[in-house]
Short mmCIF file of C-alpha atoms and ligand atoms in Angstrom, two decimals:
data_model
loop_
_atom_site.label_atom_id
_atom_site.label_comp_id
_atom_site.label_asym_id
_atom_site.label_seq_id
_atom_site.Cartn_x
_atom_site.Cartn_y
_atom_site.Cartn_z
CA UNK D 20 -30.77 -10.31 62.97
CA UNK D 21 -34.27 -11.62 63.52
CA UNK D 22 -33.97 -14.78 65.47
CA UNK D 23 -37.86 -15.53 65.59
CA UNK D 24 -39.88 -17.59 63.29
CA UNK D 25 -41.86 -16.03 60.55
CA UNK D 26 -44.86 -16.92 58.70
CA UNK D 27 -42.42 -18.40 55.95
CA UNK D 28 -41.32 -20.83 58.65
CA UNK D 29 -44.57 -22.50 59.31
CA UNK D 30 -47.22 -24.20 57.34
CA UNK D 31 -50.18 -22.01 56.74
CA UNK D 32 -51.87 -23.79 53.67
CA UNK D 33 -55.46 -24.73 54.67
CA UNK D 34 -54.97 -23.36 58.25
CA UNK D 35 -57.05 -20.81 60.07
CA UNK D 36 -54.53 -18.15 60.75
CA UNK D 37 -55.34 -15.40 63.16
CA UNK D 38 -53.30 -12.29 62.29
CA UNK D 39 -52.73 -9.40 64.82
CA UNK D 40 -52.51 -6.30 62.98
CA UNK D 41 -52.04 -2.53 63.93
CA UNK D 42 -55.04 -0.83 62.18
CA UNK D 43 -54.85 2.01 64.82
CA UNK D 44 -55.58 4.49 61.83
CA UNK D 45 -56.61 8.19 62.33
CA UNK D 46 -60.27 8.95 61.48
CA UNK D 47 -61.98 12.15 60.93
CA UNK D 48 -65.24 13.33 62.56
CA UNK D 49 -67.09 11.48 59.66
CA UNK D 50 -65.29 8.44 60.42
CA UNK D 51 -63.12 8.71 57.20
CA UNK D 52 -59.53 7.35 57.67
CA UNK D 53 -57.20 10.24 57.06
CA UNK D 54 -54.09 8.16 56.62
CA UNK D 55 -53.99 4.37 55.60
CA UNK D 56 -50.45 3.68 55.96
CA UNK D 57 -50.91 1.12 58.44
CA UNK D 58 -53.40 -0.80 56.56
CA UNK D 59 -51.06 -0.64 53.32
CA UNK D 60 -48.20 -1.76 55.35
CA UNK D 61 -50.06 -5.17 56.42
CA UNK D 62 -50.65 -6.06 52.72
CA UNK D 63 -47.64 -8.26 52.07
CA UNK D 64 -48.57 -10.56 55.12
CA UNK D 65 -51.99 -10.61 54.03
CA UNK D 66 -51.50 -11.23 50.29
CA UNK D 67 -48.91 -14.09 51.17
CA UNK D 68 -51.83 -15.74 53.32
CA UNK D 69 -54.34 -15.62 50.34
CA UNK D 70 -51.75 -17.04 47.84
CA UNK D 71 -50.83 -19.67 50.56
CA UNK D 72 -54.79 -20.42 50.78
CA UNK D 73 -55.31 -19.80 54.55
CA UNK D 74 -58.34 -18.71 56.36
CA UNK D 75 -57.23 -15.21 57.35
CA UNK D 76 -58.78 -13.91 60.67
CA UNK D 77 -57.61 -10.35 61.38
CA UNK D 78 -57.91 -8.32 64.76
CA UNK D 79 -56.79 -5.03 65.87
CA UNK D 80 -57.31 -2.25 68.41
CA UNK D 81 -58.38 1.33 67.14
CA UNK D 82 -58.37 4.27 69.39
CA UNK D 83 -58.86 4.27 73.30
CA UNK D 84 -62.35 2.97 73.95
CA UNK D 85 -62.81 2.26 77.48
CA UNK D 86 -63.14 -1.52 77.62
CA UNK D 87 -66.83 -1.33 76.29
CA UNK D 88 -68.02 -0.83 72.61
CA UNK D 89 -68.22 2.51 71.10
CA UNK D 90 -69.49 3.19 67.73
CA UNK D 91 -66.92 5.67 66.82
CA UNK D 92 -64.27 3.37 67.21
CA UNK D 93 -65.91 0.36 65.21
CA UNK D 94 -63.48 -1.30 62.52
CA UNK D 95 -65.97 -0.90 59.81
CA UNK D 96 -63.99 1.64 57.78
CA UNK D 97 -60.83 -0.24 58.32
CA UNK D 98 -62.51 -3.41 56.62
CA UNK D 99 -63.85 -1.36 53.92
CA UNK D 100 -60.34 0.36 53.13
CA UNK D 101 -58.76 -2.88 53.39
CA UNK D 102 -61.29 -4.54 51.04
CA UNK D 103 -60.85 -1.81 48.38
CA UNK D 104 -56.98 -2.27 48.79
CA UNK D 105 -56.88 -6.06 47.91
CA UNK D 106 -60.03 -6.15 45.76
CA UNK D 107 -61.60 -8.69 47.81
CA UNK D 108 -64.14 -8.84 50.42
CA UNK D 109 -63.43 -8.43 54.09
CA UNK D 110 -66.15 -9.67 56.27
CA UNK D 111 -66.32 -7.74 59.30
CA UNK D 112 -67.88 -9.03 62.64
CA UNK D 113 -69.63 -6.86 65.06
CA UNK D 114 -68.19 -8.56 67.92
CA UNK D 115 -64.71 -9.97 69.06
CA UNK D 116 -65.87 -13.60 69.56
CA UNK D 117 -69.28 -15.39 69.65
CA UNK D 118 -70.32 -19.02 68.66
CA UNK D 119 -71.51 -17.72 65.41
CA UNK D 120 -68.38 -16.18 64.71
CA UNK D 121 -66.56 -19.49 65.45
CA UNK D 122 -69.04 -21.32 63.35
CA UNK D 123 -68.69 -19.11 60.39
CA UNK D 124 -64.61 -19.52 60.54
CA UNK D 125 -64.92 -23.28 60.95
CA UNK D 126 -67.73 -24.34 58.55
CA UNK D 127 -68.70 -21.54 56.22
CA UNK D 128 -65.62 -19.38 55.35
CA UNK D 129 -63.47 -20.63 52.38
CA UNK D 130 -59.59 -20.82 52.44
CA UNK D 131 -58.13 -17.43 50.83
CA UNK D 132 -60.97 -15.31 52.48
CA UNK D 133 -60.50 -12.77 55.18
CA UNK D 134 -62.55 -11.91 58.28
CA UNK D 135 -62.09 -9.15 60.85
CA UNK D 136 -62.94 -9.32 64.57
CA UNK D 137 -64.41 -6.12 65.96
CA UNK D 138 -62.08 -3.53 68.19
CA UNK D 139 -60.23 -5.67 70.58
CA UNK D 140 -60.43 -2.97 73.19
CA UNK D 141 -64.06 -3.18 73.47
CA UNK D 142 -63.34 -5.81 76.01
CA UNK D 143 -61.27 -4.87 79.15
CA UNK D 144 -59.65 -8.09 79.01
CA UNK D 145 -57.58 -7.38 76.14
CA UNK D 146 -55.34 -4.48 78.05
CA UNK D 147 -55.23 -6.80 81.20
CA UNK D 148 -53.75 -9.68 79.29
CA UNK D 149 -56.47 -11.90 80.58
CA UNK D 150 -55.78 -15.64 79.85
CA UNK D 151 -59.35 -16.60 79.28
CA UNK D 152 -59.49 -14.03 76.76
CA UNK D 153 -56.39 -15.22 75.17
CA UNK D 154 -57.72 -18.69 75.01
CA UNK D 155 -61.24 -17.58 73.35
CA UNK D 156 -59.10 -15.64 70.71
CA UNK D 157 -56.93 -18.54 70.36
CA UNK D 158 -59.65 -21.01 69.79
CA UNK D 159 -60.71 -19.43 66.74
CA UNK D 160 -57.37 -20.42 64.91
CA UNK D 161 -54.51 -22.83 64.30
CA UNK D 162 -51.59 -20.45 63.94
CA UNK D 163 -51.17 -17.04 65.41
CA UNK D 164 -49.32 -14.19 63.34
CA UNK D 165 -48.11 -10.98 65.15
CA UNK D 166 -47.62 -8.29 62.42
CA UNK D 167 -48.68 -5.49 64.50
CA UNK D 168 -45.21 -3.98 65.31
CA UNK D 169 -46.92 -0.71 66.57
CA UNK D 170 -48.48 -2.75 69.47
CA UNK D 171 -45.35 -4.91 70.19
CA UNK D 172 -44.49 -3.01 73.45
CA UNK D 173 -47.85 -4.08 75.02
CA UNK D 174 -48.13 -7.15 76.90
CA UNK D 175 -51.79 -7.50 75.71
CA UNK D 176 -53.96 -10.58 75.38
CA UNK D 177 -53.84 -10.48 71.60
CA UNK D 178 -50.17 -9.66 71.62
CA UNK D 179 -48.54 -11.44 74.52
CA UNK D 180 -51.19 -13.84 76.11
CA UNK D 181 -52.24 -15.58 72.98
CA UNK D 182 -48.72 -16.67 72.20
CA UNK D 183 -49.09 -19.41 75.09
CA UNK D 184 -52.06 -21.17 73.37
CA UNK D 185 -50.95 -21.08 69.34
CA UNK D 186 -47.87 -21.68 67.46
CA UNK D 187 -46.85 -17.92 67.22
CA UNK D 188 -44.85 -16.33 64.48
CA UNK D 189 -43.95 -12.97 62.97
CA UNK D 190 -45.45 -11.31 59.79
CA UNK D 191 -43.51 -9.52 57.17
CA UNK D 192 -43.83 -5.98 58.74
CA UNK D 193 -42.92 -7.27 62.25
CA UNK D 194 -39.86 -8.94 60.84
CA UNK D 195 -38.80 -5.73 58.63
CA UNK D 196 -39.23 -3.35 61.59
CA UNK D 197 -37.15 -5.28 64.04
CA UNK D 198 -34.26 -6.14 61.55
CA UNK D 199 -33.96 -2.37 60.55
CA UNK D 200 -34.22 -1.13 64.14
CA UNK D 201 -32.10 -3.58 65.51
CA UNK D 202 -29.45 -3.26 62.72
CA UNK D 203 -29.13 0.51 63.77
CA UNK D 204 -28.15 -0.71 67.45
CA UNK D 205 -25.93 -3.54 66.18
CA UNK D 206 -24.25 -2.79 62.75
CA UNK D 207 -24.96 0.75 61.77
CA UNK D 208 -22.81 1.92 58.60
CA UNK D 209 -20.76 4.55 60.28
CA UNK D 210 -20.79 7.46 61.14
CA UNK D 211 -24.16 6.88 62.82
CA UNK D 212 -25.97 10.00 63.53
CA UNK D 213 -29.12 10.31 65.55
CA UNK D 214 -31.53 13.45 65.60
CA UNK D 215 -33.86 13.90 68.46
CA UNK D 216 -36.20 16.45 68.86
CA UNK D 217 -39.92 16.62 70.26
CA UNK D 218 -41.50 18.34 73.39
CA UNK D 219 -39.92 16.52 76.60
CA UNK D 220 -36.64 15.05 77.61
CA UNK D 221 -38.57 12.81 80.19
CA UNK D 222 -40.12 10.86 77.32
CA UNK D 223 -36.50 9.91 75.94
CA UNK D 224 -34.53 9.35 78.80
CA UNK D 225 -33.72 5.80 78.17
CA UNK D 226 -33.23 6.31 74.16
CA UNK D 227 -30.62 8.94 74.97
CA UNK D 228 -28.85 6.99 77.38
CA UNK D 229 -28.74 3.86 75.24
CA UNK D 230 -28.01 5.61 71.80
CA UNK D 231 -24.98 7.32 73.66
CA UNK D 232 -23.29 4.16 73.59
CA UNK D 233 -24.07 3.47 69.90
CA UNK D 234 -23.81 6.58 67.96
CA UNK D 235 -21.12 8.63 66.75
CA UNK D 236 -22.90 12.02 66.97
CA UNK D 237 -26.21 13.01 68.44
CA UNK D 238 -28.36 16.16 67.60
CA UNK D 239 -30.73 17.51 70.11
CA UNK D 240 -33.13 19.94 69.02
CA UNK D 241 -36.98 20.96 69.66
CA UNK D 242 -38.39 21.52 73.10
CA UNK D 243 -36.10 19.04 74.82
CA UNK D 244 -33.06 20.87 73.87
CA UNK D 245 -33.81 23.65 76.22
CA UNK D 246 -33.20 21.40 79.20
CA UNK D 247 -29.79 20.68 77.82
CA UNK D 248 -28.83 24.13 77.07
CA UNK D 249 -29.84 25.19 80.57
CA UNK D 250 -27.64 22.14 81.78
CA UNK D 251 -24.76 23.85 79.77
CA UNK D 252 -25.44 26.97 81.61
CA UNK D 253 -27.59 28.96 79.27
CA UNK D 254 -30.56 31.09 80.30
CA UNK D 255 -33.80 29.55 78.26
CA UNK D 256 -35.95 32.31 78.82
CA UNK D 257 -39.82 31.07 78.92
CA UNK D 258 -38.96 28.11 76.55
CA UNK D 259 -40.31 24.59 77.76
CA UNK D 260 -37.67 23.26 80.25
CA UNK D 261 -37.93 20.29 82.36
CA UNK D 262 -35.97 21.35 85.59
CA UNK D 263 -36.08 17.93 87.11
CA UNK D 264 -34.14 16.66 84.26
CA UNK D 265 -31.34 19.16 84.38
CA UNK D 266 -29.00 16.71 86.24
CA UNK D 267 -29.97 13.84 83.80
CA UNK D 268 -29.19 16.22 80.99
CA UNK D 269 -25.75 17.08 82.82
CA UNK D 270 -24.97 13.26 83.09
CA UNK D 271 -25.70 12.89 79.22
CA UNK D 272 -23.31 15.60 78.50
CA UNK D 273 -20.48 14.12 80.68
CA UNK D 274 -21.49 10.37 79.21
CA UNK D 275 -21.29 12.09 75.44
CA UNK D 276 -17.69 13.19 76.18
CA UNK D 277 -16.70 10.05 77.98
CA UNK D 278 -18.00 8.17 74.96
CA UNK D 279 -16.40 10.27 72.34
CA UNK D 280 -19.96 11.20 70.99
CA UNK D 281 -20.28 14.55 69.19
CA UNK D 282 -23.33 16.04 70.87
CA UNK D 283 -24.57 19.07 69.19
CA UNK D 284 -27.20 21.61 70.57
CA UNK D 285 -28.68 24.60 68.79
CA UNK D 286 -26.44 27.59 68.49
CA UNK D 287 -29.20 29.87 67.69
CA UNK D 288 -32.99 29.85 68.04
CA UNK D 289 -36.18 31.37 66.80
CA UNK D 290 -37.75 32.92 69.60
CA UNK D 291 -41.56 34.10 70.02
CA UNK D 292 -43.11 36.45 72.61
CA UNK D 293 -45.98 33.90 73.16
CA UNK D 294 -47.01 30.30 72.33
CA UNK D 295 -49.03 31.31 69.33
CA UNK D 296 -48.68 30.75 65.37
CA UNK D 297 -48.69 34.50 64.66
CA UNK D 298 -46.63 35.66 67.69
CA UNK D 299 -43.70 38.37 67.15
CA UNK D 300 -40.52 36.35 66.52
CA UNK D 301 -36.96 36.99 66.17
CA UNK D 302 -33.69 34.85 65.85
CA UNK D 303 -31.10 34.98 68.66
CA UNK D 304 -28.11 33.25 69.64
CA UNK D 305 -28.51 30.76 72.57
CA UNK D 306 -26.12 33.18 74.72
CA UNK D 307 -28.81 35.72 74.38
CA UNK D 308 -32.26 34.16 74.77
CA UNK D 309 -34.67 37.13 76.25
CA UNK D 310 -35.90 36.30 79.55
CA UNK D 311 -39.64 36.89 78.58
CA UNK D 312 -39.37 35.20 75.19
CA UNK D 313 -39.49 31.33 74.14
CA UNK D 314 -37.62 29.13 71.85
CA UNK D 315 -39.91 27.80 69.20
CA UNK D 316 -37.63 26.68 66.29
CA UNK D 317 -33.90 26.39 65.59
CA UNK D 318 -32.38 28.99 64.00
CA UNK D 319 -30.32 29.47 60.65
CA UNK D 320 -26.97 28.83 61.82
CA UNK D 321 -28.03 25.79 63.70
CA UNK D 322 -29.87 24.54 60.49
CA UNK D 323 -26.32 24.91 58.60
CA UNK D 324 -24.56 23.25 61.55
CA UNK D 325 -26.68 20.42 61.63
CA UNK D 326 -26.66 20.06 57.78
CA UNK D 327 -22.90 19.59 57.82
CA UNK D 328 -23.22 16.74 60.31
CA UNK D 329 -25.98 15.21 58.30
CA UNK D 330 -23.73 15.15 55.44
CA UNK D 331 -20.96 13.37 57.06
CA UNK D 332 -23.26 10.45 58.28
CA UNK D 333 -23.67 7.18 56.63
CA UNK D 334 -26.63 6.16 59.05
CA UNK D 335 -29.22 8.63 60.45
CA UNK D 336 -32.16 7.90 62.61
CA UNK D 337 -34.48 10.94 63.38
CA UNK D 338 -37.23 11.07 65.93
CA UNK D 339 -38.98 14.35 66.84
CA UNK D 340 -39.56 17.79 65.45
CA UNK D 341 -36.89 20.38 66.08
CA UNK D 342 -39.56 23.06 66.39
CA UNK D 343 -43.19 23.73 66.56
CA UNK D 344 -43.59 22.63 62.92
CA UNK D 345 -47.27 22.53 62.96
CA UNK D 346 -47.17 26.33 62.68
CA UNK D 347 -45.44 27.73 59.27
CA UNK D 348 -43.73 30.31 61.34
CA UNK D 349 -41.80 27.77 63.30
CA UNK D 350 -41.49 25.02 60.72
CA UNK D 351 -38.20 26.04 58.92
CA UNK D 352 -36.06 24.04 61.10
CA UNK D 353 -37.78 20.88 60.99
CA UNK D 354 -38.41 21.16 57.28
CA UNK D 355 -34.78 21.90 56.27
CA UNK D 356 -33.52 18.99 58.58
CA UNK D 357 -36.11 16.53 57.22
CA UNK D 358 -35.11 17.63 53.73
CA UNK D 359 -31.24 17.38 54.34
CA UNK D 360 -31.77 13.87 55.76
CA UNK D 361 -33.99 12.76 52.96
CA UNK D 362 -31.20 13.93 50.32
CA UNK D 363 -28.18 12.83 52.42
CA UNK D 364 -27.67 9.40 50.60
CA UNK D 365 -27.01 7.82 53.87
CA UNK D 366 -29.47 5.00 55.43
CA UNK D 367 -32.26 6.72 56.74
CA UNK D 368 -34.73 5.68 59.41
CA UNK D 369 -37.34 7.68 61.16
CA UNK D 370 -40.06 7.12 63.83
CA UNK D 371 -42.80 8.59 65.89
CA UNK D 372 -46.06 10.07 65.16
CA UNK D 373 -45.21 13.74 64.72
CA UNK D 374 -42.02 12.88 62.71
CA UNK D 375 -44.17 10.97 60.33
CA UNK D 376 -46.58 13.74 60.14
CA UNK D 377 -43.76 15.95 59.30
CA UNK D 378 -42.53 13.60 56.57
CA UNK D 379 -45.97 13.66 55.02
CA UNK D 380 -46.42 17.37 55.26
CA UNK D 381 -43.15 17.91 53.27
CA UNK D 382 -43.62 14.94 50.89
CA UNK D 383 -40.42 13.18 52.04
CA UNK D 384 -41.91 9.86 53.47
CA UNK D 385 -40.83 7.78 50.40
CA UNK D 386 -37.37 9.33 50.45
CA UNK D 387 -36.52 7.64 53.56
CA UNK D 388 -34.99 4.36 53.64
CA UNK D 389 -37.35 3.11 56.50
CA UNK D 390 -40.22 4.94 58.54
CA UNK D 391 -41.17 2.99 61.42
CA UNK D 392 -45.14 2.38 61.85
CA UNK D 393 -44.68 2.02 65.75
CA UNK D 394 -43.62 5.19 67.64
CA UNK D 395 -43.51 3.60 71.03
CA UNK D 396 -42.52 0.41 70.00
CA UNK D 397 -39.60 1.79 68.07
CA UNK D 398 -38.43 4.03 70.88
CA UNK D 399 -38.36 1.31 73.25
CA UNK D 400 -36.48 -1.13 71.07
CA UNK D 401 -34.00 1.74 70.80
CA UNK D 402 -33.76 1.93 74.45
CA UNK D 403 -32.48 -1.68 74.32
CA UNK D 404 -35.74 -3.19 75.92
CA UNK D 405 -37.23 -6.61 75.06
CA UNK D 406 -40.81 -6.05 73.67
CA UNK D 407 -43.18 -8.45 74.77
CA UNK D 408 -44.84 -9.06 71.30
CA UNK D 409 -41.77 -10.07 69.92
CA UNK D 410 -40.09 -11.99 72.66
CA UNK D 411 -43.15 -14.17 72.92
CA UNK D 412 -42.76 -15.51 69.16
CA UNK D 413 -41.37 -18.90 68.60
CA UNK D 414 -37.45 -19.04 68.34
CA UNK D 415 -35.95 -19.90 65.07
P1 AMP W 523 -42.95 14.69 71.19
O1 AMP W 523 -44.47 14.28 71.11
O2 AMP W 523 -42.37 14.66 72.40
O3 AMP W 523 -42.24 14.05 69.63
O4 AMP W 523 -43.02 16.26 70.59
C1 AMP W 523 -43.64 16.76 69.44
C2 AMP W 523 -44.15 18.12 69.65
O5 AMP W 523 -43.07 18.97 69.97
C3 AMP W 523 -44.90 18.86 68.71
O6 AMP W 523 -46.01 19.00 68.71
C4 AMP W 523 -43.90 19.97 68.57
O7 AMP W 523 -44.87 21.23 68.13
C5 AMP W 523 -43.47 20.14 69.82
N1 AMP W 523 -42.15 21.18 69.75
C6 AMP W 523 -41.08 21.01 69.09
N2 AMP W 523 -40.36 22.14 69.55
C7 AMP W 523 -40.88 22.58 70.47
C8 AMP W 523 -40.53 23.70 71.06
N3 AMP W 523 -39.26 24.63 70.88
N4 AMP W 523 -41.64 24.55 72.19
C9 AMP W 523 -42.72 23.73 72.31
N5 AMP W 523 -42.93 22.72 71.78
C10 AMP W 523 -41.90 22.13 70.71
#
């Protein structure tokens, strides 16, 4: 349940509405946007504000500038792409705030029009959650809308600080993300299966712990599974393994048993001689990973085992590739599991940058019920944490 006020609970007509969006999109070396998903996901909120004749003031961060303007992180390509998508001019300012910008919004801009401020992270006060900076941003508008789910876990000035100075509500994307992800925790259609992969256990400690109290089964694959395999007593050769997390892994194996969670690890592995796309490879069972080889993907028997579990589930959450999927020689596990999830008929939710890259690579993106736009934010929500960008919005 989403218990925060949204854009539909507040009067936006003929109001100046400041919208925090997440336009942190990937750019190539010529500053072309290589993936505009995040811009597309903001359109329902923007179109609603156009229809309701608000003055729309957009603000976002992009990349990791160090608190000063850097041309390669300017928002011009984003404004251009948004303008193409909505068929309407988006006036882009080269600063975050100035008296001219305020004058333009107050006196020259028409209702139903859109402007965009410059990259918020050109000012160090954004990340510092500086109250004077929040006030300055707030002075541009009557209402604040947060639609930047991908930034909701950051207590930054445009995300948290600003909510102290304007009526603050959620946009449509924010609402949808929170509803889908909290329903996984609160009321999943059972059996509920989570599949976690990716490189490191240490990134996912809290998620694993929290989900072990919620799921019926948990599959662990990818780089992180070797720490768990070692905790179960297998030799893992040169595979990536976090020795300082082995005790945690043992605790999680015990917690799974206590909670009656079916925790599945790979039963066979594609190992390689070295970390290289063309390295010699072979498939071995987990009992016999050679000492000087490393695990790069799950093997065929693991794929079949995991597919059976997928076919039994009615809700599936997936985060993290099951092998080094960027290289074709080690992508079979990730591709097979992603396809099986997409075709399962279950409620399917995915999140995380690499997971989304895999879904795009295999043309499966649109086959999932929901793909979260926020990697870090979705994981923190599934850890059971309160996110500052959500908590600070007005209650219903
Ligand atoms: P993460 O950012 O934690 O989701 O990790 C994603 C990365 O984990 C991807 O770049 C994968 O190539 C990598 N990965 C998955 N499986 C393995 C593995 N067995 N060995 C090394 N890296 C892996």
